[in-house]
Amino acid sequence: PILIGQDVSLFNGLLQYLHQQGYADSAFVEAHTQGLDTALKSSQAETDIQDVAVKTGISLEKLQLFFEKFAQTEKVMTLFSMGVNQSSRGVDKANSIINCHLLTGKIGKLGAAPFSMTGQPNAMGGREVGGLANMLAAHMDLDNQQHQQLVQSFWNSPSIAKHVGLKAVDLFEAVESGRIKAIWIMATNPVVSLPNADQVKRALNSCEFVVVSDICKDTDTTQFADVLLPALGWGEKDGTVTNSERRISRQRAFLDPPEQAKADWWAVAQVAKKLGFTGFDFANSHEIFKEHALLSAYQNAEINARSNAQSFRYFNLQGLTDLSLDEYDQLAPIQWPVIMRNQAEHAFAQLFSQGQFSHADGKAKFIATMAIDPVHQSNTEYPLILNTGRIRDQWHTMTRTGLSANLSTHKAEPFCEIHPNDALKYGLKEGELVEIKSAWGNCVLRTVLSDNIRRGQIFAPIHWNDQFASDARIGKVVNPVVDAISGEPEFKHTPVLIQPFYTQWQGVFYVREGYEHIVKNSIENTVWWTKIQTAKAVRYELADRRRFTQTTQHLKQLLPFEDESFEWLNLEDQTAHISHSVVLKEGRLIASLYIAPKALLPDRDWVASLFKRDRLSAMHRKALLAGQAMSMGNSEGPLVCSCFKVGKNRIIQTIKENNINHEKQVTACLKAGGNCGSCLPEIRGLIKACQAELTQ
């Protein structure tokens, strides 16, 4: 992996190599681009491939191979995502990639393109309707005077915004300073997802009027709402979405909305009308789509004729402007631009194939990019670099995926990955709690040792929030520096320190669904906890700084099941610091609490499985109280394959029994990895680990 923040160095180096070694497509550059000289001049610092290898942390041999492969391969796709975008130099990183494709003419051809893989399923659709602070609707620029006039003329509006608005980080700074006194938050959870997240909490706490639209009542952000509006979930929405290949798909609701829940467009229209604005009398999404299509075509030259180069835009839905309601409901997925309703399916499958770009002169622009290090560098106080991102089975801030028992079985707790050598250096052990601290905030996570992490770096996922953990919002720790153009925060590069988080005891607690309210306050008063959904119960991993004896002497403060209808079982060994408590009602398991050294805590999946039973047998009671299953032969372990419900233990056993050396063999035996494929990297890692074990 490349050193965090050095993507511009890498692709500037590639640009120089391609130019020096004669791999430029001179005819394409001359006919269809401008600005190459300035791009080459700005990347002069990367003319020596050995220097680039040092800057990027890539071995010289691999870097040379990469440059040669890019140069000599006719069709190259460069796929980039959050590792490039989430940076204070994110725009430069993307432009440095595009520059290499422009220089070699590897753009506008099937199988040859720079391709941004965004993290949102309707990211393209959001941009089409002007869903950013620096955009107008229909892919037009807010700071472009001609675009301003075009949109104002189309809407016949008395005025129009002429300056770029505040992007997310700047927006909440304006809220805290009092420049913004009212805010309406839709479909996002900024108290978790933004950097310097405690600043967002302060801003919302001081804001005079906060409105939140969401489908979840309890999120970190809804806690600050003066007005909480029930919105529609994905399956309840009606409209269109657009994917990364510009394909518009008709989304039809398949669930009836809850009684008071309404579409966001409806809520906006109602408020706009109450404020006295005209033009918001929409009856349904069909009417909104027609206006959307009409704006895209307004004063827009046709693709081939280009009768007015100054207003030419590829985003054009001319052929969909007269859709009837029935035609809209039956609309098949279609790729824009749509010039004519009956245009051929692949008429515009490949943009730029004629070397025609959306600038006034029709030419693409090389952009000068300079390799500049991230703003905040590691130092003696904060010696490690924090990288944040997603994990496979959770979505954003867990407001919905955190409720799924299946999705919580893979990575159950908020964690921090660190290289084993760094763990040794900082006195950390596998599975122990650690505090991550930066100049902006701190949080507490579970340590995971990993050879996949480069020394000097740590990784933590973005998902956990205050609804699912006491102190795991990694956004509190992330620095608030943003890209000057995109406003994208530096999520991938924050200097931090890491240190053990000391507690007197750790434990695991389960409570049956429907009884959580009894224990919520007492459980959440422990110094550290994380909440995990299982099939029939909620599981809490706990840690506290109160002495073991102080805790066990007041167990009913921790587990306030005081009604005589509850049956208690308890086992304690004060010397070994072991305490097992079980609460039953009419033979059903209601709650269980295990406090013990980490190695002696019970198998989590086994305990969770007992909550599925309507009544426990005497043997189950004994086993539960002992914290030891009668037979552990069927324990699947953490879920690896969500599609076919295959656990880690079964995969390891199958690998060893069959001497497996390829993931396809695992799929043949267990089906694992044979559907979506997202678990295949982990399966490959298990195969590698088993093979290494055999050679020792």
GROMACS .gro file of N, CA, C and O in nm, residues 471-539:
model
  276
  471ASP      N    1  -1.792   0.505   2.391
  471ASP     CA    2  -1.687   0.601   2.354
  471ASP      C    3  -1.613   0.553   2.230
  471ASP      O    4  -1.492   0.531   2.235
  472ALA      N    5  -1.686   0.537   2.119
  472ALA     CA    6  -1.623   0.481   1.999
  472ALA      C    7  -1.642   0.567   1.875
  472ALA      O    8  -1.614   0.522   1.764
  473ARG      N    9  -1.690   0.690   1.892
  473ARG     CA   10  -1.705   0.778   1.776
  473ARG      C   11  -1.567   0.826   1.730
  473ARG      O   12  -1.511   0.921   1.783
  474ILE      N   13  -1.515   0.760   1.630
  474ILE     CA   14  -1.380   0.792   1.584
  474ILE      C   15  -1.375   0.932   1.522
  474ILE      O   16  -1.269   0.995   1.516
  475GLY      N   17  -1.492   0.983   1.480
  475GLY     CA   18  -1.497   1.119   1.426
  475GLY      C   19  -1.450   1.224   1.524
  475GLY      O   20  -1.402   1.331   1.484
  476LYS      N   21  -1.463   1.195   1.654
  476LYS     CA   22  -1.413   1.290   1.755
  476LYS      C   23  -1.264   1.311   1.741
  476LYS      O   24  -1.211   1.417   1.776
  477VAL      N   25  -1.194   1.208   1.695
  477VAL     CA   26  -1.047   1.209   1.690
  477VAL      C   27  -0.995   1.271   1.562
  477VAL      O   28  -0.886   1.330   1.559
  478VAL      N   29  -1.073   1.261   1.453
  478VAL     CA   30  -1.026   1.300   1.320
  478VAL      C   31  -1.009   1.451   1.310
  478VAL      O   32  -1.095   1.528   1.353
  479ASN      N   33  -0.901   1.494   1.248
  479ASN     CA   34  -0.873   1.638   1.233
  479ASN      C   35  -0.968   1.700   1.131
  479ASN      O   36  -1.012   1.634   1.037
  480PRO      N   37  -1.002   1.830   1.148
  480PRO     CA   38  -1.103   1.893   1.062
  480PRO      C   39  -1.049   1.963   0.938
  480PRO      O   40  -1.123   2.038   0.873
  481VAL      N   41  -0.924   1.939   0.900
  481VAL     CA   42  -0.870   2.001   0.778
  481VAL      C   43  -0.945   1.947   0.656
  481VAL      O   44  -0.975   1.827   0.649
  482VAL      N   45  -0.977   2.034   0.561
  482VAL     CA   46  -1.053   1.992   0.443
  482VAL      C   47  -0.983   2.037   0.315
  482VAL      O   48  -0.898   2.126   0.316
  483ASP      N   49  -1.022   1.973   0.205
  483ASP     CA   50  -0.976   2.014   0.073
  483ASP      C   51  -1.037   2.151   0.041
  483ASP      O   52  -1.157   2.171   0.058
  484ALA      N   53  -0.953   2.243  -0.009
  484ALA     CA   54  -0.999   2.380  -0.033
  484ALA      C   55  -1.108   2.387  -0.139
  484ALA      O   56  -1.190   2.480  -0.139
  485ILE      N   57  -1.112   2.289  -0.231
  485ILE     CA   58  -1.210   2.293  -0.339
  485ILE      C   59  -1.332   2.206  -0.307
  485ILE      O   60  -1.446   2.251  -0.312
  486SER      N   61  -1.309   2.081  -0.272
  486SER     CA   62  -1.420   1.989  -0.251
  486SER      C   63  -1.481   2.000  -0.112
  486SER      O   64  -1.597   1.962  -0.091
  487GLY      N   65  -1.402   2.047  -0.015
  487GLY     CA   66  -1.450   2.048   0.124
  487GLY      C   67  -1.442   1.914   0.191
  487GLY      O   68  -1.488   1.896   0.304
  488GLU      N   69  -1.384   1.815   0.124
  488GLU     CA   70  -1.373   1.680   0.180
  488GLU      C   71  -1.271   1.678   0.293
  488GLU      O   72  -1.159   1.727   0.278
  489PRO      N   73  -1.307   1.622   0.409
  489PRO     CA   74  -1.214   1.621   0.523
  489PRO      C   75  -1.100   1.520   0.505
  489PRO      O   76  -1.107   1.428   0.425
  490GLU      N   77  -0.997   1.541   0.586
  490GLU     CA   78  -0.877   1.457   0.587
  490GLU      C   79  -0.902   1.334   0.675
  490GLU      O   80  -0.839   1.315   0.779
  491PHE      N   81  -0.994   1.246   0.635
  491PHE     CA   82  -1.031   1.131   0.715
  491PHE      C   83  -0.921   1.025   0.724
  491PHE      O   84  -0.925   0.938   0.810
  492LYS      N   85  -0.825   1.031   0.633
  492LYS     CA   86  -0.727   0.923   0.622
  492LYS      C   87  -0.592   0.955   0.688
  492LYS      O   88  -0.502   0.872   0.680
  493HIS      N   89  -0.582   1.071   0.752
  493HIS     CA   90  -0.449   1.109   0.802
  493HIS      C   91  -0.461   1.201   0.922
  493HIS      O   92  -0.465   1.324   0.908
  494THR      N   93  -0.468   1.144   1.042
  494THR     CA   94  -0.472   1.222   1.165
  494THR      C   95  -0.363   1.172   1.260
  494THR      O   96  -0.361   1.053   1.293
  495PRO      N   97  -0.272   1.257   1.306
  495PRO     CA   98  -0.171   1.214   1.403
  495PRO      C   99  -0.237   1.181   1.538
  495PRO      O  100  -0.317   1.260   1.590
  496VAL      N  101  -0.202   1.066   1.594
  496VAL     CA  102  -0.262   1.022   1.720
  496VAL      C  103  -0.157   0.956   1.808
  496VAL      O  104  -0.050   0.917   1.762
  497LEU      N  105  -0.192   0.944   1.935
  497LEU     CA  106  -0.116   0.855   2.024
  497LEU      C  107  -0.210   0.743   2.065
  497LEU      O  108  -0.333   0.756   2.058
  498ILE      N  109  -0.153   0.632   2.108
  498ILE     CA  110  -0.231   0.517   2.150
  498ILE      C  111  -0.173   0.466   2.280
  498ILE      O  112  -0.050   0.460   2.298
  499GLN      N  113  -0.261   0.432   2.373
  499GLN     CA  114  -0.215   0.386   2.504
  499GLN      C  115  -0.319   0.292   2.564
  499GLN      O  116  -0.436   0.297   2.528
  500PRO      N  117  -0.276   0.203   2.654
  500PRO     CA  118  -0.371   0.111   2.717
  500PRO      C  119  -0.479   0.189   2.793
  500PRO      O  120  -0.453   0.295   2.851
  501PHE      N  121  -0.600   0.134   2.793
  501PHE     CA  122  -0.711   0.190   2.869
  501PHE      C  123  -0.735   0.097   2.988
  501PHE      O  124  -0.783  -0.015   2.972
  502TYR      N  125  -0.694   0.141   3.104
  502TYR     CA  126  -0.692   0.053   3.221
  502TYR      C  127  -0.830   0.045   3.287
  502TYR      O  128  -0.897   0.146   3.307
  503THR      N  129  -0.871  -0.078   3.320
  503THR     CA  130  -0.994  -0.102   3.394
  503THR      C  131  -0.968  -0.208   3.500
  503THR      O  132  -0.870  -0.283   3.492
  504GLN      N  133  -1.057  -0.217   3.598
  504GLN     CA  134  -1.046  -0.317   3.704
  504GLN      C  135  -1.098  -0.453   3.659
  504GLN      O  136  -1.048  -0.557   3.700
  505TRP      N  137  -1.202  -0.450   3.575
  505TRP     CA  138  -1.257  -0.577   3.528
  505TRP      C  139  -1.325  -0.558   3.393
  505TRP      O  140  -1.361  -0.447   3.355
  506GLN      N  141  -1.339  -0.671   3.320
  506GLN     CA  142  -1.415  -0.673   3.196
  506GLN      C  143  -1.514  -0.788   3.202
  506GLN      O  144  -1.494  -0.886   3.274
  507GLY      N  145  -1.620  -0.775   3.126
  507GLY     CA  146  -1.722  -0.879   3.130
  507GLY      C  147  -1.813  -0.873   3.008
  507GLY      O  148  -1.798  -0.787   2.921
  508VAL      N  149  -1.907  -0.967   3.004
  508VAL     CA  150  -2.006  -0.970   2.897
  508VAL      C  151  -2.144  -0.990   2.959
  508VAL      O  152  -2.161  -1.070   3.052
  509PHE      N  153  -2.239  -0.915   2.910
  509PHE     CA  154  -2.374  -0.917   2.966
  509PHE      C  155  -2.475  -0.934   2.853
  509PHE      O  156  -2.461  -0.875   2.746
  510TYR      N  157  -2.576  -1.017   2.878
  510TYR     CA  158  -2.686  -1.037   2.783
  510TYR      C  159  -2.818  -1.004   2.851
  510TYR      O  160  -2.837  -1.039   2.968
  511VAL      N  161  -2.908  -0.942   2.777
  511VAL     CA  162  -3.043  -0.918   2.828
  511VAL      C  163  -3.142  -0.943   2.715
  511VAL      O  164  -3.121  -0.901   2.602
  512ARG      N  165  -3.248  -1.015   2.747
  512ARG     CA  166  -3.348  -1.050   2.646
  512ARG      C  167  -3.416  -0.925   2.592
  512ARG      O  168  -3.438  -0.828   2.665
  513GLU      N  169  -3.448  -0.926   2.462
  513GLU     CA  170  -3.521  -0.814   2.402
  513GLU      C  171  -3.651  -0.789   2.478
  513GLU      O  172  -3.722  -0.882   2.515
  514GLY      N  173  -3.680  -0.664   2.502
  514GLY     CA  174  -3.798  -0.627   2.579
  514GLY      C  175  -3.767  -0.594   2.723
  514GLY      O  176  -3.851  -0.538   2.795
  515TYR      N  177  -3.645  -0.630   2.767
  515TYR     CA  178  -3.605  -0.603   2.905
  515TYR      C  179  -3.488  -0.503   2.913
  515TYR      O  180  -3.439  -0.476   3.021
  516GLU      N  181  -3.447  -0.451   2.798
  516GLU     CA  182  -3.330  -0.363   2.797
  516GLU      C  183  -3.350  -0.239   2.885
  516GLU      O  184  -3.256  -0.190   2.948
  517HIS      N  185  -3.476  -0.189   2.889
  517HIS     CA  186  -3.500  -0.066   2.964
  517HIS      C  187  -3.470  -0.081   3.113
  517HIS      O  188  -3.437   0.016   3.181
  518ILE      N  189  -3.477  -0.203   3.163
  518ILE     CA  190  -3.453  -0.226   3.306
  518ILE      C  191  -3.306  -0.201   3.340
  518ILE      O  192  -3.274  -0.150   3.448
  519VAL      N  193  -3.217  -0.236   3.248
  519VAL     CA  194  -3.074  -0.231   3.279
  519VAL      C  195  -3.000  -0.119   3.207
  519VAL      O  196  -2.881  -0.098   3.232
  520LYS      N  197  -3.068  -0.046   3.118
  520LYS     CA  198  -2.999   0.050   3.031
  520LYS      C  199  -2.913   0.149   3.111
  520LYS      O  200  -2.795   0.166   3.083
  521ASN      N  201  -2.971   0.212   3.211
  521ASN     CA  202  -2.896   0.315   3.284
  521ASN      C  203  -2.779   0.257   3.361
  521ASN      O  204  -2.668   0.313   3.360
  522SER      N  205  -2.801   0.143   3.427
  522SER     CA  206  -2.692   0.086   3.507
  522SER      C  207  -2.580   0.035   3.419
  522SER      O  208  -2.461   0.053   3.450
  523ILE      N  209  -2.614  -0.029   3.307
  523ILE     CA  210  -2.511  -0.079   3.216
  523ILE      C  211  -2.432   0.038   3.158
  523ILE      O  212  -2.308   0.035   3.151
  524GLU      N  213  -2.500   0.142   3.116
  524GLU     CA  214  -2.433   0.253   3.049
  524GLU      C  215  -2.360   0.344   3.147
  524GLU      O  216  -2.296   0.440   3.105
  525ASN      N  217  -2.369   0.315   3.277
  525ASN     CA  218  -2.290   0.387   3.376
  525ASN      C  219  -2.153   0.324   3.398
  525ASN      O  220  -2.071   0.379   3.473
  526THR      N  221  -2.129   0.210   3.338
  526THR     CA  222  -1.995   0.152   3.345
  526THR      C  223  -1.902   0.238   3.260
  526THR      O  224  -1.945   0.311   3.169
  527VAL      N  225  -1.773   0.231   3.285
  527VAL     CA  226  -1.680   0.323   3.220
  527VAL      C  227  -1.667   0.295   3.070
  527VAL      O  228  -1.637   0.386   2.992
  528TRP      N  229  -1.693   0.171   3.029
  528TRP     CA  230  -1.686   0.138   2.886
  528TRP      C  231  -1.784   0.028   2.855
  528TRP      O  232  -1.798  -0.069   2.931
  529TRP      N  233  -1.858   0.044   2.746
  529TRP     CA  234  -1.951  -0.061   2.702
  529TRP      C  235  -1.969  -0.049   2.551
  529TRP      O  236  -1.950   0.055   2.492
  530THR      N  237  -2.004  -0.162   2.493
  530THR     CA  238  -2.047  -0.162   2.354
  530THR      C  239  -2.165  -0.257   2.342
  530THR      O  240  -2.171  -0.360   2.408
  531LYS      N  241  -2.259  -0.220   2.257
  531LYS     CA  242  -2.387  -0.291   2.244
  531LYS      C  243  -2.390  -0.368   2.113
  531LYS      O  244  -2.359  -0.312   2.006
  532ILE      N  245  -2.429  -0.495   2.119
  532ILE     CA  246  -2.429  -0.583   2.002
  532ILE      C  247  -2.564  -0.654   1.994
  532ILE      O  248  -2.607  -0.717   2.090
  533GLN      N  249  -2.628  -0.646   1.879
  533GLN     CA  250  -2.757  -0.712   1.861
  533GLN      C  251  -2.738  -0.860   1.829
  533GLN      O  252  -2.658  -0.896   1.742
  534THR      N  253  -2.810  -0.948   1.901
  534THR     CA  254  -2.814  -1.090   1.866
  534THR      C  255  -2.958  -1.125   1.832
  534THR      O  256  -3.046  -1.040   1.834
  535ALA      N  257  -2.983  -1.251   1.802
  535ALA     CA  258  -3.114  -1.291   1.750
  535ALA      C  259  -3.228  -1.261   1.847
  535ALA      O  260  -3.335  -1.214   1.807
  536LYS      N  261  -3.210  -1.288   1.976
  536LYS     CA  262  -3.317  -1.271   2.074
  536LYS      C  263  -3.278  -1.182   2.191
  536LYS      O  264  -3.360  -1.157   2.280
  537ALA      N  265  -3.154  -1.140   2.195
  537ALA     CA  266  -3.106  -1.063   2.310
  537ALA      C  267  -3.009  -0.956   2.264
  537ALA      O  268  -2.958  -0.958   2.152
  538VAL      N  269  -2.986  -0.861   2.353
  538VAL     CA  270  -2.883  -0.759   2.331
  538VAL      C  271  -2.763  -0.795   2.416
  538VAL      O  272  -2.776  -0.827   2.534
  539ARG      N  273  -2.648  -0.795   2.355
  539ARG     CA  274  -2.525  -0.827   2.426
  539ARG      C  275  -2.446  -0.699   2.450
  539ARG      O  276  -2.437  -0.613   2.363
   0.00000   0.00000   0.00000
